[in-house]
Amino acid sequence: MIGAVVDLAVGIARWRTSYALALQDIELRYKRSLLGPFWISAALIATVLALAYVFADVFRSDFVSYVSFIGAGLLVWQLILALVNEGCGAVTEHSAYLQNVRMPLTVIAGRIAWRNAIVFLHNLVAMIGLLLAFGATLSVEAFAAVPGVLVILLLGYFLVMALGPLCARFRDIPLVISSAMQVIFFLTPIFWMPDAVSHRPMFLAANPFAHLIALVREPLLGNYPSALNWQVSLWCCAGAAILALIVVSATRKRINLWL
């Protein structure tokens, strides 16, 4: 466990390295591209408009209100999904670094967190532009989304540390997680309204992804997240941190054997 704490301290101290690698990833991924990372934002906007066109009438919701609801939800969901999926491949996709450079997994986790934070900011700008174009308004409460985003990024940072070694050792785990995330998408109030299951309050209360999304979506819609949203999200973050320390401590000297 002491080794894992040391790796965590090294990763925090070398945050500039993680940030530089993340910027390099963005530049290489969208090199010679006209819109760059905004291609992801364009796809997000197209998805939001298509779903809103179909489901606004299904849920008998005002179109502008529904665009705001589903846009904020998909914005956060894409961040969570990217952190989970990239966390699964954190070790296998960085095998060259891990085999040739003294680089703890915490630096790689920071790289993935920074990279997705940058993409999220691009998506956020595009989404705010979409909402304003449809006549939606942003209130002061929107700034309350900042700590929610930080909590999600911190959770993703720990998930990368936990999932990376496990997925390198057991290659079926990424497939299981990918399938599970598809199911979770439909079980989480992203494109359907929470009122649709108001008769089953535990259905939402027991879904941690619903609480994580609410940390960011509610402020963007002019509301504040509930105390339950914060409690569940922080407990998830603490659990992921403990799991990450346990996994890193148990696998830090064996990772190269699994590559």
Short mmCIF file of C-alpha atoms in Angstrom, two decimals:
data_model
loop_
_atom_site.label_atom_id
_atom_site.label_comp_id
_atom_site.label_asym_id
_atom_site.label_seq_id
_atom_site.Cartn_x
_atom_site.Cartn_y
_atom_site.Cartn_z
CA MET A 1 0.00 0.00 0.00
CA ILE A 2 2.93 2.35 0.71
CA GLY A 3 4.16 1.85 -2.85
CA ALA A 4 0.77 2.81 -4.23
CA VAL A 5 0.74 5.99 -2.13
CA VAL A 6 4.22 6.84 -3.40
CA ASP A 7 3.07 6.33 -6.99
CA LEU A 8 0.09 8.58 -6.31
CA ALA A 9 2.37 11.29 -4.93
CA VAL A 10 4.65 10.98 -7.98
CA GLY A 11 1.67 11.23 -10.30
CA ILE A 12 0.44 14.41 -8.60
CA ALA A 13 3.93 15.92 -8.61
CA ARG A 14 4.33 15.18 -12.33
CA TRP A 15 1.00 16.68 -13.38
CA ARG A 16 2.80 18.84 -15.95
CA THR A 17 4.00 15.69 -17.71
CA SER A 18 0.46 14.31 -17.78
CA TYR A 19 -0.87 17.61 -19.11
CA ALA A 20 1.79 17.82 -21.84
CA LEU A 21 1.05 14.25 -22.95
CA ALA A 22 -2.67 15.02 -23.02
CA LEU A 23 -2.13 18.07 -25.23
CA GLN A 24 0.05 15.97 -27.50
CA ASP A 25 -2.74 13.39 -27.79
CA ILE A 26 -5.24 16.06 -28.82
CA GLU A 27 -2.86 17.59 -31.36
CA LEU A 28 -1.96 14.25 -32.94
CA ARG A 29 -5.52 12.95 -33.00
CA TYR A 30 -6.86 15.99 -34.87
CA LYS A 31 -3.79 16.97 -36.86
CA ARG A 32 -4.72 18.64 -40.19
CA SER A 33 -8.37 18.50 -39.20
CA LEU A 34 -10.55 21.49 -39.97
CA LEU A 35 -12.56 21.50 -36.72
CA GLY A 36 -10.17 19.53 -34.50
CA PRO A 37 -11.79 18.37 -31.25
CA PHE A 38 -14.96 20.19 -32.27
CA TRP A 39 -15.74 17.22 -34.54
CA ILE A 40 -16.71 15.38 -31.36
CA SER A 41 -18.81 18.38 -30.36
CA ALA A 42 -20.50 18.42 -33.76
CA ALA A 43 -21.42 14.74 -33.41
CA LEU A 44 -22.75 15.43 -29.90
CA ILE A 45 -24.92 18.30 -31.11
CA ALA A 46 -26.29 16.21 -33.98
CA THR A 47 -27.16 13.41 -31.55
CA VAL A 48 -28.86 15.83 -29.15
CA LEU A 49 -30.99 17.39 -31.90
CA ALA A 50 -31.98 14.02 -33.35
CA LEU A 51 -33.01 12.59 -29.97
CA ALA A 52 -34.81 15.79 -29.00
CA TYR A 53 -36.76 15.76 -32.26
CA VAL A 54 -37.91 12.19 -31.58
CA PHE A 55 -38.45 12.13 -27.82
CA ALA A 56 -39.65 15.65 -26.99
CA ASP A 57 -43.17 14.76 -28.06
CA VAL A 58 -42.94 11.28 -26.50
CA PHE A 59 -42.34 12.82 -23.08
CA ARG A 60 -44.70 15.74 -23.81
CA SER A 61 -41.94 18.21 -23.05
CA ASP A 62 -41.20 21.64 -24.43
CA PHE A 63 -38.59 21.26 -27.20
CA VAL A 64 -36.17 23.88 -25.82
CA SER A 65 -36.42 22.47 -22.30
CA TYR A 66 -35.87 18.95 -23.57
CA VAL A 67 -32.86 19.99 -25.68
CA SER A 68 -31.34 21.52 -22.55
CA PHE A 69 -32.09 18.39 -20.51
CA ILE A 70 -30.76 15.84 -22.95
CA GLY A 71 -27.86 18.06 -24.06
CA ALA A 72 -26.53 18.48 -20.53
CA GLY A 73 -27.07 14.79 -19.82
CA LEU A 74 -25.22 13.55 -22.89
CA LEU A 75 -22.45 16.06 -22.27
CA VAL A 76 -21.70 14.51 -18.88
CA TRP A 77 -22.35 10.94 -20.02
CA GLN A 78 -19.74 11.23 -22.78
CA LEU A 79 -17.17 12.35 -20.20
CA ILE A 80 -17.95 9.44 -17.87
CA LEU A 81 -18.03 6.91 -20.72
CA ALA A 82 -14.70 8.10 -22.13
CA LEU A 83 -13.00 7.90 -18.72
CA VAL A 84 -14.28 4.36 -18.16
CA ASN A 85 -13.45 3.06 -21.64
CA GLU A 86 -10.02 4.65 -21.78
CA GLY A 87 -9.34 3.46 -18.25
CA CYS A 88 -9.87 -0.12 -19.40
CA GLY A 89 -7.11 0.26 -21.99
CA ALA A 90 -4.80 2.43 -19.91
CA VAL A 91 -2.17 -0.27 -19.39
CA THR A 92 -2.36 -2.16 -22.70
CA GLU A 93 -2.33 1.02 -24.79
CA HIS A 94 0.66 2.43 -22.90
CA SER A 95 2.74 -0.74 -22.96
CA ALA A 96 5.62 1.05 -24.75
CA TYR A 97 5.87 3.61 -21.96
CA LEU A 98 5.56 1.11 -19.14
CA GLN A 99 8.17 -1.25 -20.62
CA ASN A 100 10.77 1.36 -21.53
CA VAL A 101 10.30 4.34 -19.21
CA ARG A 102 10.04 4.61 -15.43
CA MET A 103 6.50 5.93 -15.45
CA PRO A 104 3.99 5.06 -12.73
CA LEU A 105 0.41 4.33 -13.72
CA THR A 106 -0.69 7.48 -11.90
CA VAL A 107 0.99 9.62 -14.58
CA ILE A 108 -0.94 7.75 -17.28
CA ALA A 109 -4.15 8.21 -15.28
CA GLY A 110 -3.45 11.93 -15.15
CA ARG A 111 -2.88 11.96 -18.90
CA ILE A 112 -6.27 10.37 -19.56
CA ALA A 113 -8.02 12.68 -17.08
CA TRP A 114 -6.45 15.81 -18.59
CA ARG A 115 -7.21 14.65 -22.14
CA ASN A 116 -10.87 14.12 -21.40
CA ALA A 117 -11.07 17.39 -19.48
CA ILE A 118 -9.87 19.23 -22.59
CA VAL A 119 -12.39 17.44 -24.82
CA PHE A 120 -15.13 18.15 -22.27
CA LEU A 121 -14.37 21.87 -22.39
CA HIS A 122 -14.74 21.83 -26.18
CA ASN A 123 -18.05 20.00 -25.87
CA LEU A 124 -19.20 22.37 -23.14
CA VAL A 125 -18.57 25.44 -25.30
CA ALA A 126 -20.43 23.87 -28.21
CA MET A 127 -23.34 22.79 -26.00
CA ILE A 128 -23.69 26.21 -24.40
CA GLY A 129 -23.75 27.72 -27.89
CA LEU A 130 -26.51 25.29 -28.90
CA LEU A 131 -28.62 26.07 -25.84
CA LEU A 132 -28.27 29.82 -26.31
CA ALA A 133 -29.17 29.44 -30.00
CA PHE A 134 -32.46 27.78 -28.99
CA GLY A 135 -33.27 30.55 -26.54
CA ALA A 136 -32.26 28.79 -23.32
CA THR A 137 -30.77 30.90 -20.56
CA LEU A 138 -27.88 30.19 -18.22
CA SER A 139 -28.18 31.40 -14.65
CA VAL A 140 -25.60 31.95 -11.93
CA GLU A 141 -26.27 28.40 -10.75
CA ALA A 142 -24.40 27.14 -13.84
CA PHE A 143 -21.08 27.84 -12.08
CA ALA A 144 -22.03 25.17 -9.53
CA ALA A 145 -21.31 22.62 -12.28
CA VAL A 146 -17.54 23.21 -11.90
CA PRO A 147 -17.09 21.21 -8.67
CA GLY A 148 -19.29 18.47 -10.15
CA VAL A 149 -17.00 18.17 -13.18
CA LEU A 150 -13.97 18.04 -10.89
CA VAL A 151 -15.52 15.20 -8.88
CA ILE A 152 -16.20 13.22 -12.07
CA LEU A 153 -12.64 13.77 -13.31
CA LEU A 154 -11.25 12.71 -9.94
CA LEU A 155 -13.44 9.61 -10.01
CA GLY A 156 -12.22 8.86 -13.52
CA TYR A 157 -8.61 9.32 -12.40
CA PHE A 158 -9.01 6.64 -9.76
CA LEU A 159 -10.99 4.37 -12.09
CA VAL A 160 -8.14 4.44 -14.60
CA MET A 161 -5.73 3.31 -11.87
CA ALA A 162 -8.09 0.51 -10.85
CA LEU A 163 -9.33 -0.69 -14.24
CA GLY A 164 -6.07 -0.46 -16.18
CA PRO A 165 -4.19 -3.29 -14.41
CA LEU A 166 -7.30 -5.46 -13.98
CA CYS A 167 -8.16 -5.22 -17.68
CA ALA A 168 -4.56 -6.00 -18.63
CA ARG A 169 -4.63 -9.14 -16.49
CA PHE A 170 -8.16 -10.26 -17.38
CA ARG A 171 -8.84 -9.36 -21.02
CA ASP A 172 -12.57 -10.14 -20.77
CA ILE A 173 -13.22 -7.30 -18.33
CA PRO A 174 -13.20 -4.51 -21.00
CA LEU A 175 -15.85 -6.41 -22.98
CA VAL A 176 -18.00 -6.86 -19.88
CA ILE A 177 -17.68 -3.20 -18.94
CA SER A 178 -18.45 -2.04 -22.49
CA SER A 179 -21.66 -4.08 -22.53
CA ALA A 180 -22.57 -2.93 -19.02
CA MET A 181 -22.14 0.73 -19.96
CA GLN A 182 -24.55 0.30 -22.87
CA VAL A 183 -27.19 -1.06 -20.49
CA ILE A 184 -26.49 1.64 -17.89
CA PHE A 185 -27.06 4.30 -20.55
CA PHE A 186 -30.68 3.20 -20.93
CA LEU A 187 -31.18 2.82 -17.17
CA THR A 188 -29.94 6.34 -16.46
CA PRO A 189 -32.13 9.44 -16.99
CA ILE A 190 -30.21 10.87 -19.92
CA PHE A 191 -32.78 10.94 -22.72
CA TRP A 192 -35.82 9.98 -20.60
CA MET A 193 -37.23 12.22 -17.89
CA PRO A 194 -36.96 11.26 -14.19
CA ASP A 195 -40.69 11.87 -13.85
CA ALA A 196 -41.22 8.73 -15.92
CA VAL A 197 -40.20 6.61 -12.90
CA SER A 198 -41.45 8.89 -10.13
CA HIS A 199 -43.41 5.93 -8.76
CA ARG A 200 -40.12 4.07 -8.24
CA PRO A 201 -37.85 6.52 -6.38
CA MET A 202 -35.31 3.83 -5.49
CA PHE A 203 -34.73 3.22 -9.21
CA LEU A 204 -32.98 6.59 -9.41
CA ALA A 205 -31.64 6.77 -5.86
CA ALA A 206 -29.70 3.51 -6.34
CA ASN A 207 -28.15 4.58 -9.66
CA PRO A 208 -24.79 6.28 -9.00
CA PHE A 209 -24.53 7.45 -12.62
CA ALA A 210 -27.76 9.41 -12.22
CA HIS A 211 -26.25 11.25 -9.27
CA LEU A 212 -22.98 11.95 -11.08
CA ILE A 213 -24.82 13.38 -14.08
CA ALA A 214 -27.02 15.48 -11.80
CA LEU A 215 -23.94 17.18 -10.32
CA VAL A 216 -23.37 18.92 -13.66
CA ARG A 217 -26.74 18.85 -15.38
CA GLU A 218 -28.76 20.43 -12.59
CA PRO A 219 -26.61 23.60 -12.40
CA LEU A 220 -26.70 23.95 -16.18
CA LEU A 221 -30.50 23.79 -15.98
CA GLY A 222 -30.61 26.44 -13.27
CA ASN A 223 -30.91 24.18 -10.23
CA TYR A 224 -28.56 22.96 -7.51
CA PRO A 225 -27.73 19.27 -7.04
CA SER A 226 -29.35 17.66 -4.03
CA ALA A 227 -27.46 16.57 -0.93
CA LEU A 228 -28.07 12.96 -1.96
CA ASN A 229 -26.43 13.62 -5.32
CA TRP A 230 -23.30 14.86 -3.58
CA GLN A 231 -23.25 12.14 -0.96
CA VAL A 232 -23.53 9.28 -3.46
CA SER A 233 -21.00 10.84 -5.83
CA LEU A 234 -18.42 11.47 -3.09
CA TRP A 235 -18.88 7.96 -1.70
CA CYS A 236 -18.31 6.56 -5.20
CA CYS A 237 -15.18 8.67 -5.51
CA ALA A 238 -13.89 7.47 -2.13
CA GLY A 239 -14.62 3.85 -3.04
CA ALA A 240 -12.80 4.23 -6.36
CA ALA A 241 -9.81 5.75 -4.55
CA ILE A 242 -9.58 2.84 -2.12
CA LEU A 243 -9.95 0.32 -4.93
CA ALA A 244 -7.27 2.11 -6.97
CA LEU A 245 -4.76 2.03 -4.11
CA ILE A 246 -5.43 -1.67 -3.51
CA VAL A 247 -5.09 -2.58 -7.20
CA VAL A 248 -1.96 -0.49 -7.77
CA SER A 249 -0.36 -1.87 -4.63
CA ALA A 250 -1.06 -5.45 -5.68
CA THR A 251 -0.10 -5.11 -9.35
CA ARG A 252 2.56 -2.39 -9.68
CA LYS A 253 5.39 -4.97 -9.92
CA ARG A 254 3.53 -7.38 -12.19
CA ILE A 255 2.11 -5.15 -14.91
CA ASN A 256 4.99 -5.78 -17.33
CA LEU A 257 4.33 -9.52 -17.13
CA TRP A 258 0.82 -9.02 -18.51
CA LEU A 259 1.75 -6.85 -21.50
#
